[in-house]
CSV table of C-alpha atoms and ligand atoms in Angstrom, one decimal:
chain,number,residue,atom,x,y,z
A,208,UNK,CA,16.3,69.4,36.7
A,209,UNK,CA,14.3,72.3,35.7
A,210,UNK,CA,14.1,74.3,32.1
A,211,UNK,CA,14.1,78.0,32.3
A,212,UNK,CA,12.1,79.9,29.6
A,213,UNK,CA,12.1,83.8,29.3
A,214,UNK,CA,11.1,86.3,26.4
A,215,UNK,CA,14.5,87.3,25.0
A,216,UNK,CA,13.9,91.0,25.4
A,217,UNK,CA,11.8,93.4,28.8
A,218,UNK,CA,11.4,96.5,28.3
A,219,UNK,CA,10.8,97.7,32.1
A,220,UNK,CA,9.8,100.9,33.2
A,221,UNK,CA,7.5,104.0,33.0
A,222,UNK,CA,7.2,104.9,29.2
A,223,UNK,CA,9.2,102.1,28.1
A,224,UNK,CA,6.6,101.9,25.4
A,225,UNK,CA,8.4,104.1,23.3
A,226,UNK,CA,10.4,101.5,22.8
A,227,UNK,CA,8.2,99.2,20.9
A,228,UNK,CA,10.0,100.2,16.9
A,229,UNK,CA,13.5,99.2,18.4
A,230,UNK,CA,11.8,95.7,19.5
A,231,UNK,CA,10.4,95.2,16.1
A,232,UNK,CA,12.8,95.9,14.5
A,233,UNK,CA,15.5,93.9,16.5
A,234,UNK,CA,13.4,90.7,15.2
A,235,UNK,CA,13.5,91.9,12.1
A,236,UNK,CA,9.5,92.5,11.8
A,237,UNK,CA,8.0,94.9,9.7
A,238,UNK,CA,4.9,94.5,9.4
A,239,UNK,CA,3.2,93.3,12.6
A,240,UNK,CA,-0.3,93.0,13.6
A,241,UNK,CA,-1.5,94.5,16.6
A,242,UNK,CA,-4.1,92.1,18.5
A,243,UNK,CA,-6.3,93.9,21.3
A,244,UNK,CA,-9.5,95.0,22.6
A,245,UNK,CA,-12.4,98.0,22.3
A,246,UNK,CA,-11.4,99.2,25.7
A,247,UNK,CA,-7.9,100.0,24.7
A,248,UNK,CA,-9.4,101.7,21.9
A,249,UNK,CA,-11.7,103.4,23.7
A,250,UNK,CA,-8.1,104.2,26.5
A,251,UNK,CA,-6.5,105.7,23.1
A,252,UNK,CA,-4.0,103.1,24.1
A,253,UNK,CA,-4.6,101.8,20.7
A,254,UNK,CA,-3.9,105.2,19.0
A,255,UNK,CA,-0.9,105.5,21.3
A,256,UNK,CA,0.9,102.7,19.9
A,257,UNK,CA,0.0,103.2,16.5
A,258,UNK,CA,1.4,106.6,16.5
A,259,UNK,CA,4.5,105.4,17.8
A,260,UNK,CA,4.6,103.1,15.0
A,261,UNK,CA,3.7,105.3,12.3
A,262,UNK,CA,6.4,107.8,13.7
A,263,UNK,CA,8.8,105.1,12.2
A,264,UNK,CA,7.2,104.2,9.6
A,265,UNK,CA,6.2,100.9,10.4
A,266,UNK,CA,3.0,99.9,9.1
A,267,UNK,CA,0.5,97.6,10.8
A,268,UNK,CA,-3.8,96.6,11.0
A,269,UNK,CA,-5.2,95.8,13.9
A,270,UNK,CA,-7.8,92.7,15.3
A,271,UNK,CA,-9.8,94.7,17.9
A,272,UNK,CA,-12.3,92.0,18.6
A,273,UNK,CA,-10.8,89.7,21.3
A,274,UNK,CA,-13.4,89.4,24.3
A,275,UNK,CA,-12.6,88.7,28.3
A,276,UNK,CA,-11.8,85.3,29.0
A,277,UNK,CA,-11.4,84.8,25.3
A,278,UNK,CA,-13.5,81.5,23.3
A,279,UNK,CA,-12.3,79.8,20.1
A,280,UNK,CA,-15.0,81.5,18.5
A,281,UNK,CA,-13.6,84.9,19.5
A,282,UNK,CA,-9.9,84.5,18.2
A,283,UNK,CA,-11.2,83.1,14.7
A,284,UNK,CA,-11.5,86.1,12.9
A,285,UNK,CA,-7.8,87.0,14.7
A,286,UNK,CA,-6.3,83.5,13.1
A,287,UNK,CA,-7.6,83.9,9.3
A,288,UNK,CA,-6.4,87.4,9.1
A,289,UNK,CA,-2.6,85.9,10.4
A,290,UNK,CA,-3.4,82.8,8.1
A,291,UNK,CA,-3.6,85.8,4.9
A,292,UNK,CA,0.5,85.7,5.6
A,293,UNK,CA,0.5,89.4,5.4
A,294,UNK,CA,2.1,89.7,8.8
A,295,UNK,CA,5.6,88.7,10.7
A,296,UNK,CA,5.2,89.4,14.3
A,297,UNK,CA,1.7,90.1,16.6
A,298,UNK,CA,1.9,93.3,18.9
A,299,UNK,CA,-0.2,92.1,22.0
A,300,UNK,CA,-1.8,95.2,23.8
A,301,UNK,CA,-4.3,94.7,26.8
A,302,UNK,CA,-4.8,92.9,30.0
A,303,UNK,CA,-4.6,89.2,29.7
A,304,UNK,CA,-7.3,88.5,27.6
A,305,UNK,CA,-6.2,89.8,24.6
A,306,UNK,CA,-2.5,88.5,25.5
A,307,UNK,CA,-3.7,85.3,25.8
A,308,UNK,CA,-5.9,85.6,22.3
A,309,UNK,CA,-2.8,86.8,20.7
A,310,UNK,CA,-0.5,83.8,21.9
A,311,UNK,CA,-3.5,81.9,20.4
A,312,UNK,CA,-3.9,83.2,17.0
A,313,UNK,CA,0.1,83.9,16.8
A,314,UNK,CA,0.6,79.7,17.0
A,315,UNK,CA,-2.9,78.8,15.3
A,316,UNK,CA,-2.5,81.5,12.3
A,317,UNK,CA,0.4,79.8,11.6
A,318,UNK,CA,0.0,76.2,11.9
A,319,UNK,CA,-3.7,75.5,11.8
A,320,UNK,CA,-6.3,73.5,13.8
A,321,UNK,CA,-8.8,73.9,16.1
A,322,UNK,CA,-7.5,74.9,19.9
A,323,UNK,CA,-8.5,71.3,21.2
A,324,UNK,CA,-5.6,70.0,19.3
A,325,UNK,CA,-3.2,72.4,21.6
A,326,UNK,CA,-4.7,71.2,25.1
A,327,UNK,CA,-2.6,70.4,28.0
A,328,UNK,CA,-1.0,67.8,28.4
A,329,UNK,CA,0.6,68.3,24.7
A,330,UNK,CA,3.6,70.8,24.4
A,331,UNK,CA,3.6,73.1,22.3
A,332,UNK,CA,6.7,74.3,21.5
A,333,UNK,CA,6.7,75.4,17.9
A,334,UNK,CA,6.9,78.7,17.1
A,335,UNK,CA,4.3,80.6,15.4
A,336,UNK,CA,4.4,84.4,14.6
A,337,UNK,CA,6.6,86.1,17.7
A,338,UNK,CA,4.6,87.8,19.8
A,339,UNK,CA,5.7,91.2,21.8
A,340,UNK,CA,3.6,91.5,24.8
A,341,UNK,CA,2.3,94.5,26.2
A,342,UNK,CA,0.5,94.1,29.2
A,343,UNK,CA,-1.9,96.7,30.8
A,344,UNK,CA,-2.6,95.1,33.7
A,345,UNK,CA,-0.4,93.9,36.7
A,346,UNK,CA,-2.2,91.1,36.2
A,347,UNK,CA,-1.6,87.8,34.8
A,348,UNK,CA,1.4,87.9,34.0
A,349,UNK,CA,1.1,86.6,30.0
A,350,UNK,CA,3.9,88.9,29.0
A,351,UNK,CA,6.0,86.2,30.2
A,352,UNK,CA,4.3,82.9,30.3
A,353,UNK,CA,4.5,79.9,28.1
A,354,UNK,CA,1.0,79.4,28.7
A,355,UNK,CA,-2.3,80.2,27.2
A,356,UNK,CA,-5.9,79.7,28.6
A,357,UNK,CA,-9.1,79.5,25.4
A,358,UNK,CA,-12.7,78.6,26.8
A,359,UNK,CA,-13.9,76.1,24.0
A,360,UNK,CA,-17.6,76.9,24.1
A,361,UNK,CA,-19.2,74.2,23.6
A,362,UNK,CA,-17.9,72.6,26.6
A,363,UNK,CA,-17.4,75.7,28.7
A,364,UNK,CA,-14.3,74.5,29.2
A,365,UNK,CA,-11.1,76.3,29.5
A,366,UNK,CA,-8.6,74.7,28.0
A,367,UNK,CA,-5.1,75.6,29.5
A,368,UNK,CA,-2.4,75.4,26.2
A,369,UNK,CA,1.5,75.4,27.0
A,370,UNK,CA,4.8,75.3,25.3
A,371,UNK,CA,7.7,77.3,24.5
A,372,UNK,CA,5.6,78.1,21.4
A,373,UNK,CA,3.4,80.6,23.8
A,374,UNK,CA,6.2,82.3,24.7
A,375,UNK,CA,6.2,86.1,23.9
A,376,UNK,CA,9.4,86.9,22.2
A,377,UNK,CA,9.7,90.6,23.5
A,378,UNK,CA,7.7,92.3,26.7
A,379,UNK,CA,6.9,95.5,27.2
A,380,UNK,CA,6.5,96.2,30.9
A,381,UNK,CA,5.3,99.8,31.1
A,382,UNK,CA,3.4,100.6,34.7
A,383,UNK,CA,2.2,104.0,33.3
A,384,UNK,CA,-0.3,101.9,30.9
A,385,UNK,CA,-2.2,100.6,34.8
A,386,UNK,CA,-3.1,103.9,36.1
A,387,UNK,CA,-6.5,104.2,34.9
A,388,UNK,CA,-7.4,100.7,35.3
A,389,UNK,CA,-10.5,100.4,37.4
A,390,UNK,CA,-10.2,99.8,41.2
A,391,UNK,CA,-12.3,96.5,40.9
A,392,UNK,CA,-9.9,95.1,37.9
A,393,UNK,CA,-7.1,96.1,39.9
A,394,UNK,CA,-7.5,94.6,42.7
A,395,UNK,CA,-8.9,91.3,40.8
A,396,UNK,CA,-5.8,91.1,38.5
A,397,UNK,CA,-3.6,92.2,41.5
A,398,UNK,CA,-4.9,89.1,43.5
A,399,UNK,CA,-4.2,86.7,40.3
A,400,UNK,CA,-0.1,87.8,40.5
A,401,UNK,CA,-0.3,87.9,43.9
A,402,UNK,CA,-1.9,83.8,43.9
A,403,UNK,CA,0.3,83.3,41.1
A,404,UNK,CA,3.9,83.4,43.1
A,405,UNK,CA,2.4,81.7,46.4
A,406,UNK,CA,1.1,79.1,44.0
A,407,UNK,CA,4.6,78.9,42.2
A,408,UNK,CA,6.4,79.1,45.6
A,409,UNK,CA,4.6,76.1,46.9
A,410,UNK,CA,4.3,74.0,43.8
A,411,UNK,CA,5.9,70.6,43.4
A,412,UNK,CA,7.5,72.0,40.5
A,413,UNK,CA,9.4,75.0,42.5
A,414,UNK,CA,13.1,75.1,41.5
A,415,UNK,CA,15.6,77.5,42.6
A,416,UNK,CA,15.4,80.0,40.1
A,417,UNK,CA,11.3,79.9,40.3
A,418,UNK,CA,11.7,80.2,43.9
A,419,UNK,CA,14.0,83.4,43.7
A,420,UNK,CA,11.1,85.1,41.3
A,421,UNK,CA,8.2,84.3,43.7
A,422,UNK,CA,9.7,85.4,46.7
A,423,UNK,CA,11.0,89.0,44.5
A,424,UNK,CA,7.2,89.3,43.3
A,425,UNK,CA,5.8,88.6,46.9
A,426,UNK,CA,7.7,90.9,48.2
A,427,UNK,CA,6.4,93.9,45.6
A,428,UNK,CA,3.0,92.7,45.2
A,429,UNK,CA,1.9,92.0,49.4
A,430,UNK,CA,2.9,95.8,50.5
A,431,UNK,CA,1.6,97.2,47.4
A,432,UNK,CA,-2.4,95.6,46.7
A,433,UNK,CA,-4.1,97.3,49.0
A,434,UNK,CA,-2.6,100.8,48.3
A,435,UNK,CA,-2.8,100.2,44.5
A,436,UNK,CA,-6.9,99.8,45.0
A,437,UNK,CA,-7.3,102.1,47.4
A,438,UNK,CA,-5.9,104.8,45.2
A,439,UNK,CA,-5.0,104.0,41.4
A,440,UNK,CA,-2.9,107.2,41.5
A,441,UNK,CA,0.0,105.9,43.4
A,442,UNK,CA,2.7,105.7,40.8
A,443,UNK,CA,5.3,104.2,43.4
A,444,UNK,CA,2.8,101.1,44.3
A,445,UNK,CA,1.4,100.7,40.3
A,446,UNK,CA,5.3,100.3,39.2
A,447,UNK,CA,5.3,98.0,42.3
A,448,UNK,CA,2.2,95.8,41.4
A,449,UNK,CA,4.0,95.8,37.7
A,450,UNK,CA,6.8,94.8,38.4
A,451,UNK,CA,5.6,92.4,40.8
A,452,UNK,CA,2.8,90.8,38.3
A,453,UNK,CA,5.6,90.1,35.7
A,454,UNK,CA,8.0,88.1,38.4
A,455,UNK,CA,5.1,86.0,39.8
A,456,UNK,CA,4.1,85.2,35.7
A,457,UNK,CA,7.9,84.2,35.2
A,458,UNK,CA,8.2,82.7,38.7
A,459,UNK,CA,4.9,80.3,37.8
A,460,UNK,CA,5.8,79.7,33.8
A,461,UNK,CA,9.2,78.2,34.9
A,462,UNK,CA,7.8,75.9,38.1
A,463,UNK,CA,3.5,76.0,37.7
A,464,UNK,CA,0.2,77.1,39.4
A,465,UNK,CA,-1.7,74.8,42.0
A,466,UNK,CA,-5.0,74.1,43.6
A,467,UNK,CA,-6.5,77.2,43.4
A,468,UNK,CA,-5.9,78.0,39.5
A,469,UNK,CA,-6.9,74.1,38.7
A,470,UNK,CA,-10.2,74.6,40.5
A,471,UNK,CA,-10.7,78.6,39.8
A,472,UNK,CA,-10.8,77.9,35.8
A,473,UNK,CA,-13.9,76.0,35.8
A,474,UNK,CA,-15.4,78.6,37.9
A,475,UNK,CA,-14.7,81.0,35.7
A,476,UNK,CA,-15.9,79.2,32.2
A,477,UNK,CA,-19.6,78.2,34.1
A,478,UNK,CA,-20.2,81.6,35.9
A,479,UNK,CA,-18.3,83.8,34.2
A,480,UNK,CA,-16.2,85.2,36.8
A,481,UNK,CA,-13.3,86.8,36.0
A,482,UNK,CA,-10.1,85.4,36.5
A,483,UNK,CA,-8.7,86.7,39.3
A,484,UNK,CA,-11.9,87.4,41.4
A,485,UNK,CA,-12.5,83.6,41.3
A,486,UNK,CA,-8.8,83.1,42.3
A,487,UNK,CA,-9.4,85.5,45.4
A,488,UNK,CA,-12.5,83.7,46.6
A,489,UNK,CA,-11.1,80.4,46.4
A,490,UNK,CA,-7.5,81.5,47.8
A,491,UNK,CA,-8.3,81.3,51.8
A,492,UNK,CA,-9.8,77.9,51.2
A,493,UNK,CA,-7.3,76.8,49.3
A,494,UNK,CA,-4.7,77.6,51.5
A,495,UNK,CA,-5.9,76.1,54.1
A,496,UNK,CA,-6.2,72.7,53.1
A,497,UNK,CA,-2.8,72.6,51.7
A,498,UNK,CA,-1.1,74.7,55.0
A,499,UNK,CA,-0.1,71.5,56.7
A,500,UNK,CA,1.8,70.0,53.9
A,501,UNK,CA,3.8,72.7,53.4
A,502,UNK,CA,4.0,74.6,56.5
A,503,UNK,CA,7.4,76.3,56.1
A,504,UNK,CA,7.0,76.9,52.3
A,505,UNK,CA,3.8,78.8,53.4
A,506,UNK,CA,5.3,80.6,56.3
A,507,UNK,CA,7.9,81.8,53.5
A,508,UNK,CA,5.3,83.1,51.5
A,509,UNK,CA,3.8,85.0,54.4
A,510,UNK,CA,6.8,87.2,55.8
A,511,UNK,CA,7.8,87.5,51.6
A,512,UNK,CA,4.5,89.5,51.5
A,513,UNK,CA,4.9,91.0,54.8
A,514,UNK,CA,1.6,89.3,56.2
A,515,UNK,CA,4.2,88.2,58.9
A,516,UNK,CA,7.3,89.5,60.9
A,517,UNK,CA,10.4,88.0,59.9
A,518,UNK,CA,10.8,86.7,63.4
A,519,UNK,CA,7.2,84.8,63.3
A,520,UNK,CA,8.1,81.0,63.5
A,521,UNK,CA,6.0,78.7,60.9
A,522,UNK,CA,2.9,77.8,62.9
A,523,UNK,CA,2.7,81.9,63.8
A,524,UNK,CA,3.3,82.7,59.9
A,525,UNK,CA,0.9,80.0,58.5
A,526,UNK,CA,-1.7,81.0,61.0
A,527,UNK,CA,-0.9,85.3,59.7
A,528,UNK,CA,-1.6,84.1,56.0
A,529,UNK,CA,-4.9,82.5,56.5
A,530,UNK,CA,-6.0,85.3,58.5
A,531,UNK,CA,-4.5,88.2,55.9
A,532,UNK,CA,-6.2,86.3,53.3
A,533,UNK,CA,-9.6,87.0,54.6
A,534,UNK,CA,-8.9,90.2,55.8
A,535,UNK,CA,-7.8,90.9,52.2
A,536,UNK,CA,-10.7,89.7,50.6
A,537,UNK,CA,-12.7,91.8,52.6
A,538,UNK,CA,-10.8,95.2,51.9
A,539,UNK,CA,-10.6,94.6,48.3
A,540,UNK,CA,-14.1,93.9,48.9
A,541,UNK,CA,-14.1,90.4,46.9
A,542,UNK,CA,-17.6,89.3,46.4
A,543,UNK,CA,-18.7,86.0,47.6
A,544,UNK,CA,-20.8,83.4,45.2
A,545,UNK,CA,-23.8,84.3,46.2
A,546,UNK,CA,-23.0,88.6,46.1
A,547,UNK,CA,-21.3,87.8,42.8
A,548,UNK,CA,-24.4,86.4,41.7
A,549,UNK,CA,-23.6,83.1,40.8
A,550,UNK,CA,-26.7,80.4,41.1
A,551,UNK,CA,-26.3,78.1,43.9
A,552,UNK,CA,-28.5,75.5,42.8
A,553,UNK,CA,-26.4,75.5,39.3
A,554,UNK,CA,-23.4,75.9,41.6
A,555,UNK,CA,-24.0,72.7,43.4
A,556,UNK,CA,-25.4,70.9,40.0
A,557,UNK,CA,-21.8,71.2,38.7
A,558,UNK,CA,-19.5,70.7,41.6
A,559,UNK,CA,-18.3,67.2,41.0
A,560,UNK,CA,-17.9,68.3,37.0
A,561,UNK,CA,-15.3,71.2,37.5
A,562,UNK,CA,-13.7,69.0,40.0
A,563,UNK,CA,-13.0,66.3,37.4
A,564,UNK,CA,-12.4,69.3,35.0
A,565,UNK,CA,-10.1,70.6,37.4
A,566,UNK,CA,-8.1,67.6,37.8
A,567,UNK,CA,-8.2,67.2,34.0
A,568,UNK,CA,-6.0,70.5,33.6
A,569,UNK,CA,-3.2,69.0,35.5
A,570,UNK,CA,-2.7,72.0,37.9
A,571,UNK,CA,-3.6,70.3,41.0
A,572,UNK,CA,-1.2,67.7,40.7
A,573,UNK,CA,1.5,70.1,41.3
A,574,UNK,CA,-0.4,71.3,44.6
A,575,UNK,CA,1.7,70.7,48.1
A,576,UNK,CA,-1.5,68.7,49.1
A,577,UNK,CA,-2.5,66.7,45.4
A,578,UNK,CA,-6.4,66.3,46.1
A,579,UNK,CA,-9.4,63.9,45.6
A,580,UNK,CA,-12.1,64.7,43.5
A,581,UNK,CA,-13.9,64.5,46.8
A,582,UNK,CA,-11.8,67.1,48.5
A,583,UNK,CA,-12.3,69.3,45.8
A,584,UNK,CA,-16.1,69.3,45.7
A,585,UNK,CA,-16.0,69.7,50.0
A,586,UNK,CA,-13.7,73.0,48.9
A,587,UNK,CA,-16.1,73.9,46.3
A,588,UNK,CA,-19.1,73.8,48.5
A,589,UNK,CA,-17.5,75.5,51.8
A,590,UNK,CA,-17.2,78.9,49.6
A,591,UNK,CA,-20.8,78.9,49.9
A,592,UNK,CA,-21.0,77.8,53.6
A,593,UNK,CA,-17.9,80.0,54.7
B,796,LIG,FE1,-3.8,83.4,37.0
């Protein structure tokens, strides 16, 4: 058995943001707040929308102050403007940070608490204020998740939140909004969608209609990363990587992420790497401890992204992903700890923590390969050995 859980309207394409009034107003909203960040300000992606919006006399404010990988602390000024009740929908503009916040404050605004009482394992499928997503990344694929990720900062934890309730009601999926994202954000973000349907593909939670969403997004987002950093001009690949990030978010909302999200969150919230550069350093690694329990799912997942030739058997294609993976890395030029800056004595101090945090979140359970706390910490210390 397997629940499917969509927004109830995309908007796809180049420009499709024009479409943003017809959205609001086909949930009735009128007066929606806009939750995003300085850069889109700075973008005059901000201005943009507003524009739009003004053009059809729809009135709105704005909460500029999410932050990346967003805190409790951050969003609070977010949830008491939504707790004034002035507002009936949240306009979400930005990468995933400030989709995530808005999911966040959206469900929090409206019902209170702190975002402790949200954790995984509860579900949270009330619905606060609907959310239209408009992502400007491709990327993690929030548009389209039921899931939200808060680092509570006193424990520098992240605390993975799901439910129906984070569902955006409406998704704006407009490529043209990635082309001046930076070549190092693209190819981090590009890496998260890309680990995103692999880890969907091979979860214990896969289901057929997950399955057919991976294997779509694979197939954009493996021809398509390397020309998208490479040269942030190519309209044909951005609409690719796009496309591709908003599949792999649905593909993994409806089945669930793995080893390498359970253990790259903790990562993250200690060293404060971003999201999808901790994904790619922990990917290779990852996949090869879990290869062997799911050789054929893998090999799958390799001709999908064309790492492999269609005619490659399993051991040939397993064997293509591993190496791809590392060549990868190295052509998106994917720091290691150590370049990244991260302290290794720190590093090693905390090991057996995010491995117990890790398991804590859930998302290794669903990995081909569920394992130990010890496992974890040996996988933990080889991306310092190689
Ligand atoms: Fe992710």
């Amino acid at each position: 058995m397997s629940t499917v859980v969509l927004p109830r309207i995309m908007e796809i394409g180049g420009g499709s943001i024009v479409h943003l009034p017809r959205v609001l107003q086909s949930i009735g909203s009128k007066k929606p707040l806009i939750v995003t960040d300085k850069m889109m300000i700075q973008l005059g992606y901000l201005g943009k929308l507003q524009s739009i919006l003004q053009d059809h006399g729809i009135e709105s404010e704005v909460y500029a102050d999410t932050v990346p990988e967003p805190t409790a602390v951050s969003i609070q000024s977010g949830i008491e403007k939504v707790k004034g009740g002035l507002f009936d929908a949240v306009i979400a503009l930005g990468g995933g940070s400030p989709i995530d916040s808005a999911k966040a404050i959206a469900v929090m605004g409206k019902f209170g608490g702190t975002i402790n009482d949200y954790r995984f394992p509860r579900q949270v499928n009330k619905q606060g204020l609907p959310i239209i997503a408009i992502p400007t990344t491709a990327g993690t694929g929030s548009e389209c998740t039921r899931f939200t990720i808060i680092t509570d900062e006193k424990t520098d934890e992240k605390l993975l939140c799901a439910g129906a309730g984070f569902m955006p009601i409406a998704a704006i999926i407009d490529y043209e909004l990635t082309i001046s994202v930076p070549a190092r954000t693209t190819a981090d973000t590009g890496i998260d969608a890309m680990t995103h349907a692999i880890e969907a593909y091979v979860s214990r939670k896969a289901n057929p209609y997950s399955d057919s969403q991976a294997i779509a997004a694979m197939k954009l987002i493996g021809p398509n990363l390397r020309k998208v950093y490479h040269d942030g001009n190519n309209k044909a690949a951005r609409e690719a990587m796009m496309l591709g990030s908003t599949l792999a978010g649905i593909a993994f909302s409806n089945a669930s992420v793995a080893l390498v999200h359970g253990m790259s969150r903790p990562v993250g919230a200690f060293f404060h790497v971003p999201h999808g550069l901790s994904n790619a350093m922990l990917l290779p690694a990852v996949t090869r401890f879990s290869l062997e329990s799911a050789k054929t799912r893998y090999a799958e997942c390799a001709r999908a992204l064309t790492f492999a030739k269609l005619t490659d058997n399993d051991d040939t294609a397993g064997e293509k992903l591993l190496t791809t993976l590392v060549d990868l890395n190295e052509s998106l030029s994917v720091p290691t700890p150590a370049q990244f800056g991260m302290d290794k004595k720190h590093f090693f101090a905390v090991v057996e923590t995010m491995a117990k945090q890790a398991e804590a979140s859930g998302s290794p359970g669903n990995n081909p390969k569920i394992p130990t706390i010890a496992e974890m910490v040996t996988i933990y210390k080889q991306l310092w050995n190689g």
